[in-house]
PDB file of C-alpha atoms in Angstrom:
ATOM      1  CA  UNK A   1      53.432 -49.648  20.130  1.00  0.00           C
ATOM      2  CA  UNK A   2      51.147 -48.182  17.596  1.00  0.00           C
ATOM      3  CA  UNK A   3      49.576 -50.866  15.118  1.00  0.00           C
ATOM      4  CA  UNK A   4      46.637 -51.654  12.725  1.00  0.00           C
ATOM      5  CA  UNK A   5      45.258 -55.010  12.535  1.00  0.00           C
ATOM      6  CA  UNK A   6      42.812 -55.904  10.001  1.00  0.00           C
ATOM      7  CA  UNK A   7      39.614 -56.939  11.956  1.00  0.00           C
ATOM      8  CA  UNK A   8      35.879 -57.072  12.589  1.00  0.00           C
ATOM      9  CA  UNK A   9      35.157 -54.794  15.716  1.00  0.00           C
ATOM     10  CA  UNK A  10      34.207 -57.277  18.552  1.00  0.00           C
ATOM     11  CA  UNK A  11      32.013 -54.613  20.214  1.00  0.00           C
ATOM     12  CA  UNK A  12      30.384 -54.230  16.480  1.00  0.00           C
ATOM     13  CA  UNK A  13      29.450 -58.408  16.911  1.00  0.00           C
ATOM     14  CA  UNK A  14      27.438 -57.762  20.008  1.00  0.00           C
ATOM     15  CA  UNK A  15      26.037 -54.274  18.957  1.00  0.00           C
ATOM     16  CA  UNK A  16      24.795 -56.457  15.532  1.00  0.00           C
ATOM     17  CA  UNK A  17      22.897 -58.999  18.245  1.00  0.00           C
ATOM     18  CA  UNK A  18      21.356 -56.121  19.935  1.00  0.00           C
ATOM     19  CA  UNK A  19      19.579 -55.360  16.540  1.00  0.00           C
ATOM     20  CA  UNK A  20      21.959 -51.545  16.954  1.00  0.00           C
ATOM     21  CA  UNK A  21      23.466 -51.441  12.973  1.00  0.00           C
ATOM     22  CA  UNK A  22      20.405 -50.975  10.708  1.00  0.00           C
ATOM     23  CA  UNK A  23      21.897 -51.569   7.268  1.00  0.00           C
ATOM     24  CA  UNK A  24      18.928 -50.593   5.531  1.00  0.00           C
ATOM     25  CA  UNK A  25      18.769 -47.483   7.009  1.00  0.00           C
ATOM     26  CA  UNK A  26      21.978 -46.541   8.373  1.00  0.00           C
ATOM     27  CA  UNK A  27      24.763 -44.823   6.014  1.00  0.00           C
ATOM     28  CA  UNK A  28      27.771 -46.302   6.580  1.00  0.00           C
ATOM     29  CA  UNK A  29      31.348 -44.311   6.580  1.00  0.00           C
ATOM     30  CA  UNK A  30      35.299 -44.666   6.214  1.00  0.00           C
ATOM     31  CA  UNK A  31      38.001 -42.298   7.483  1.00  0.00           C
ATOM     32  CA  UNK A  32      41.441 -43.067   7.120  1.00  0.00           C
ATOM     33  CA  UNK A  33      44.597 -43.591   9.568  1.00  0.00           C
ATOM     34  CA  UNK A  34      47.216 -41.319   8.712  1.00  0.00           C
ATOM     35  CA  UNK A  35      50.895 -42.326   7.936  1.00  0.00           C
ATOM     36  CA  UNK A  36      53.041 -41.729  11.270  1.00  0.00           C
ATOM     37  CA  UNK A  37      49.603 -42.389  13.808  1.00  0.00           C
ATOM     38  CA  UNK A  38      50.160 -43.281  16.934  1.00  0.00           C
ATOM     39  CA  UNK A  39      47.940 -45.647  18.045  1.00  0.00           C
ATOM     40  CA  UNK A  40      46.282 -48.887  18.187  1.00  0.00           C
ATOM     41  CA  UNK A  41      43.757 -50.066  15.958  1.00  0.00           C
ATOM     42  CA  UNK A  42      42.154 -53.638  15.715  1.00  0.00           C
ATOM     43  CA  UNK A  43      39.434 -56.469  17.065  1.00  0.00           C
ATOM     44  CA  UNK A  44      39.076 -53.948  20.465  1.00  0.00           C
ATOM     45  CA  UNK A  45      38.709 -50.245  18.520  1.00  0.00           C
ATOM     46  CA  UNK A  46      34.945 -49.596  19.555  1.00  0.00           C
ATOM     47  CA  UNK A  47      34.516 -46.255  18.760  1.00  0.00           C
ATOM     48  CA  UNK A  48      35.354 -43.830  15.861  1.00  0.00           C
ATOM     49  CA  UNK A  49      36.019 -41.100  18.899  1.00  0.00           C
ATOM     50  CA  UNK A  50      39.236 -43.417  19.311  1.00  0.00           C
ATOM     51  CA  UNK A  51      41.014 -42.411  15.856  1.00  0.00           C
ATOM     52  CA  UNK A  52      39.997 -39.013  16.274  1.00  0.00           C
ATOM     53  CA  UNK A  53      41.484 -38.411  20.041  1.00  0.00           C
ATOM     54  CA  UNK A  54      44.598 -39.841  19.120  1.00  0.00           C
ATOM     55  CA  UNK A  55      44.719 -37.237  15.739  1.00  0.00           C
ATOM     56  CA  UNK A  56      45.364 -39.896  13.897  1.00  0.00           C
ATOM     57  CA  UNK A  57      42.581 -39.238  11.268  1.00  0.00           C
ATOM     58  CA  UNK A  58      44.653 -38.589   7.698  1.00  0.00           C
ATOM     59  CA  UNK A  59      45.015 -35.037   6.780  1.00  0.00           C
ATOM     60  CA  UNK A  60      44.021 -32.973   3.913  1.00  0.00           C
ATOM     61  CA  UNK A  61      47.101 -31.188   2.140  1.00  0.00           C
ATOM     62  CA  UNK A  62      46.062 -28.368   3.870  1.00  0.00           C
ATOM     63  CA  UNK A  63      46.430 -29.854   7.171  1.00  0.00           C
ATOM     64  CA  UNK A  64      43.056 -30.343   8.265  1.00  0.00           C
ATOM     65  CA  UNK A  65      41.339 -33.463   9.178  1.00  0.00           C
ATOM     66  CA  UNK A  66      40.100 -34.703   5.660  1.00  0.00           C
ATOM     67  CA  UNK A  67      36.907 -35.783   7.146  1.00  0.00           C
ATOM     68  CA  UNK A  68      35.132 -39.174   6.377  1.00  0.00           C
ATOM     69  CA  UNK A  69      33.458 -40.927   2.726  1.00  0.00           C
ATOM     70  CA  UNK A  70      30.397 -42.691   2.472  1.00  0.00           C
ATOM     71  CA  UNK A  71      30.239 -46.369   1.980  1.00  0.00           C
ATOM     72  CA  UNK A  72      26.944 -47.058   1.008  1.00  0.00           C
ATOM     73  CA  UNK A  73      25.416 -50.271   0.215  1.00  0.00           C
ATOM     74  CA  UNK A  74      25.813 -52.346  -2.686  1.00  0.00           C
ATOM     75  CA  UNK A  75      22.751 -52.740  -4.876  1.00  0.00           C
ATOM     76  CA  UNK A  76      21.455 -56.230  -3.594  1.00  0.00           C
ATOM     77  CA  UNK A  77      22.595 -56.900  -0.791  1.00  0.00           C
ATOM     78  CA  UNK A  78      22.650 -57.918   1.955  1.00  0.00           C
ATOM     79  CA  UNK A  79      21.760 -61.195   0.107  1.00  0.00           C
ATOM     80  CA  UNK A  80      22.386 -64.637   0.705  1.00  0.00           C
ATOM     81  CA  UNK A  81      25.339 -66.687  -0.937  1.00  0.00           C
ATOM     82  CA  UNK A  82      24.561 -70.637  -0.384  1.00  0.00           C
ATOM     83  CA  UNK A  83      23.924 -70.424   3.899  1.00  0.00           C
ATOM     84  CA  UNK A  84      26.040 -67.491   4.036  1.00  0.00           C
ATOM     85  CA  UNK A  85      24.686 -63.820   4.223  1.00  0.00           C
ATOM     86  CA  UNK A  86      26.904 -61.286   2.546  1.00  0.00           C
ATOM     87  CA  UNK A  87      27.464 -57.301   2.935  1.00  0.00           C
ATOM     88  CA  UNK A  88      28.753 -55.529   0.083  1.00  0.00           C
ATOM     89  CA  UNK A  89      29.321 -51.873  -0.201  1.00  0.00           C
ATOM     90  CA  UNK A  90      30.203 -49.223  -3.142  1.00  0.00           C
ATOM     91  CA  UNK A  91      33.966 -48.096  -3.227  1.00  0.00           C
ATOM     92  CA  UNK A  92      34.311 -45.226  -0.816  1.00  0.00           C
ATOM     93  CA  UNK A  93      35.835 -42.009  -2.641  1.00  0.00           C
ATOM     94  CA  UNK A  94      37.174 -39.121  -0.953  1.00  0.00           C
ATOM     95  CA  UNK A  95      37.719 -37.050  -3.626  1.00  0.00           C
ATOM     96  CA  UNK A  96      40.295 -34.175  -4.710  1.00  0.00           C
ATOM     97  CA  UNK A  97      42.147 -34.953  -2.294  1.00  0.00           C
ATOM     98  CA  UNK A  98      45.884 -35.003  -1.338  1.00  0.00           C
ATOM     99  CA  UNK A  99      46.868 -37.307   1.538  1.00  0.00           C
ATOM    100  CA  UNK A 100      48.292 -40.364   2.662  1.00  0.00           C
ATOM    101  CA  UNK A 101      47.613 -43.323   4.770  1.00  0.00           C
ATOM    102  CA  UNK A 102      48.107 -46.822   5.995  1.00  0.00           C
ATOM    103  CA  UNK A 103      44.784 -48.144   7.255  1.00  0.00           C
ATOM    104  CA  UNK A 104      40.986 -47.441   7.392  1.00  0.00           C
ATOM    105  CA  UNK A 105      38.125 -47.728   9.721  1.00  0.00           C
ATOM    106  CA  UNK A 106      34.286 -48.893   8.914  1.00  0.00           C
ATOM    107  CA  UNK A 107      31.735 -47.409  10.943  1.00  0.00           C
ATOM    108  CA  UNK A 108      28.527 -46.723  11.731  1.00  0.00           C
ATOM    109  CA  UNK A 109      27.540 -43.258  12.693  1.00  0.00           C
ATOM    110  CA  UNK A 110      24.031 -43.825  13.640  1.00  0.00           C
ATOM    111  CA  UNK A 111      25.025 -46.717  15.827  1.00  0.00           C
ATOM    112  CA  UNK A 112      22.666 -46.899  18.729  1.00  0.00           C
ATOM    113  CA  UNK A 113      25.798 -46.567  21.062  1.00  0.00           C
ATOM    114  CA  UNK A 114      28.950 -45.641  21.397  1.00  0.00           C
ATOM    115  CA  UNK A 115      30.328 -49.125  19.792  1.00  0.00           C
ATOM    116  CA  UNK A 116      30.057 -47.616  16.193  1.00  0.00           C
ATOM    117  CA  UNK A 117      32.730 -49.126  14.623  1.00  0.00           C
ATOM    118  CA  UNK A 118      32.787 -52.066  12.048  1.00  0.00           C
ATOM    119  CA  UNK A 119      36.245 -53.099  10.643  1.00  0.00           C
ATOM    120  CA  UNK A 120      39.096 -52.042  10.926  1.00  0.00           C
ATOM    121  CA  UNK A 121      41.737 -51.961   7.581  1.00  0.00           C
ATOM    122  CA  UNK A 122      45.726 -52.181   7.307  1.00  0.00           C
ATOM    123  CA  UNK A 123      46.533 -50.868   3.738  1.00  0.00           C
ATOM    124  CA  UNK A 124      49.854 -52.860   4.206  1.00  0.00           C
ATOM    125  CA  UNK A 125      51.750 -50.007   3.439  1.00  0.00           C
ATOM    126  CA  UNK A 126      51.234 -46.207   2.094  1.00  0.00           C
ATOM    127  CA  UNK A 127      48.706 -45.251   0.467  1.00  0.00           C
ATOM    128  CA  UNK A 128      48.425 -41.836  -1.184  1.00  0.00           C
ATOM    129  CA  UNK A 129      46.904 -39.289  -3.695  1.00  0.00           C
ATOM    130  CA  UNK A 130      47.833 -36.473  -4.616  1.00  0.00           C
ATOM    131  CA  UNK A 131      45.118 -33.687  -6.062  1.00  0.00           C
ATOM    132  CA  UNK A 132      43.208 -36.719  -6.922  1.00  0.00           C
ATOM    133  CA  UNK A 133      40.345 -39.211  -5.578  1.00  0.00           C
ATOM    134  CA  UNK A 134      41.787 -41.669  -3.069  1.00  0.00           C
ATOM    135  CA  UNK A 135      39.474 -44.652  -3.373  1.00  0.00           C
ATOM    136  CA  UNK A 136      39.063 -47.510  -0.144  1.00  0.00           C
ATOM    137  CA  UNK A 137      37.766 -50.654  -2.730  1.00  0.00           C
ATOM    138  CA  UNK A 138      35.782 -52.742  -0.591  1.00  0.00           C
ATOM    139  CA  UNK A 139      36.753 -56.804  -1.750  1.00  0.00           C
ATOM    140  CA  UNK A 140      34.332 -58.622  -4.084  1.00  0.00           C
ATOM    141  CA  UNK A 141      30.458 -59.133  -2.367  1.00  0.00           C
ATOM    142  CA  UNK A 142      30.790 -63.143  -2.171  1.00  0.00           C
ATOM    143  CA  UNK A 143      30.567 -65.757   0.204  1.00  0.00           C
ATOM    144  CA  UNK A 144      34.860 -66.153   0.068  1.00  0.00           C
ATOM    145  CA  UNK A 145      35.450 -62.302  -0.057  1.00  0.00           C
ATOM    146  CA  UNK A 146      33.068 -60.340   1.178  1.00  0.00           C
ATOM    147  CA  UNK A 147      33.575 -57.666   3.894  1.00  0.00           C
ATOM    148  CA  UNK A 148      31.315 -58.978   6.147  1.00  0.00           C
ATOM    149  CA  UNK A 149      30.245 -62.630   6.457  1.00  0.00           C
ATOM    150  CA  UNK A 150      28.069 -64.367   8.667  1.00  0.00           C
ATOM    151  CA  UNK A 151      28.339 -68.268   7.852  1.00  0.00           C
TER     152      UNK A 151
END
């Protein structure tokens, strides 16, 4: 049964050990599940090859695959919040756009491997835009909220 589950990639845990996400230098990016996928996304999605072999990346109103948005960085951070290290990142825009969707993926596409994914997003329901900017806002960059925590 197709399903998104909110979750931090496992494979993107072990890549992290094996020093294989650079976030200084890497650009991070989000593409979006479209409504109706068919698949299953969660802890166990590895790689962004998975979304797109399924052809369950959102579509354009034209009908093409809309393609991905960059989720860059935060200004300061990574930094530390008490003895937890935060990761913050800049809403990512894909914009003038008409589409809908129900989830989004994190990911990494200078990943040392094949294990490029980071998180995995449900929206909790559909999301659209229509000839607009369709905007994935990343929670707030602290030590409660923060998309990615290490305490």
């Amino acid at each position: 049964m197709a399903s998104i589950t909110t979750a931090l990639a496992s494979g993107f845990k072990l890549e992290l050990l094996k020093g294989q996400h650079d976030f200084d230098a890497h650009t991070m990016r989000v593409k979006l599940i479209k409504t109706g996928y068919s698949g299953t996304y969660g802890a166990a999605t590895a790689a962004i090859s998975e979304l797109t072999s399924n052809s369950d990346e959102a579509l354009n109103g034209s009908g093409s695959a809309l393609g991905h948005a960059t989720a860059a960085i935060a200004s300061g951070f990574p930094q530390m919040s008490g003895a937890t290290a935060i990761m913050d990142f800049d809403d990512a825009v894909f914009a003038s756009v008409t589409t809908s969707a129900e989830g989004a993926i994190l990911y990494n596409p200078n990943a040392d491997s094949s294990a490029d994914v980071i998180a995995v997003f449900n929206f909790n329901g559909t999301v659209s835009a229509t000839s607009g900017d369709f905007t994935v806002q990343f929670p707030t960059g602290d030590a409660t909220n923060a998309i990615l925590r290490l305490a």
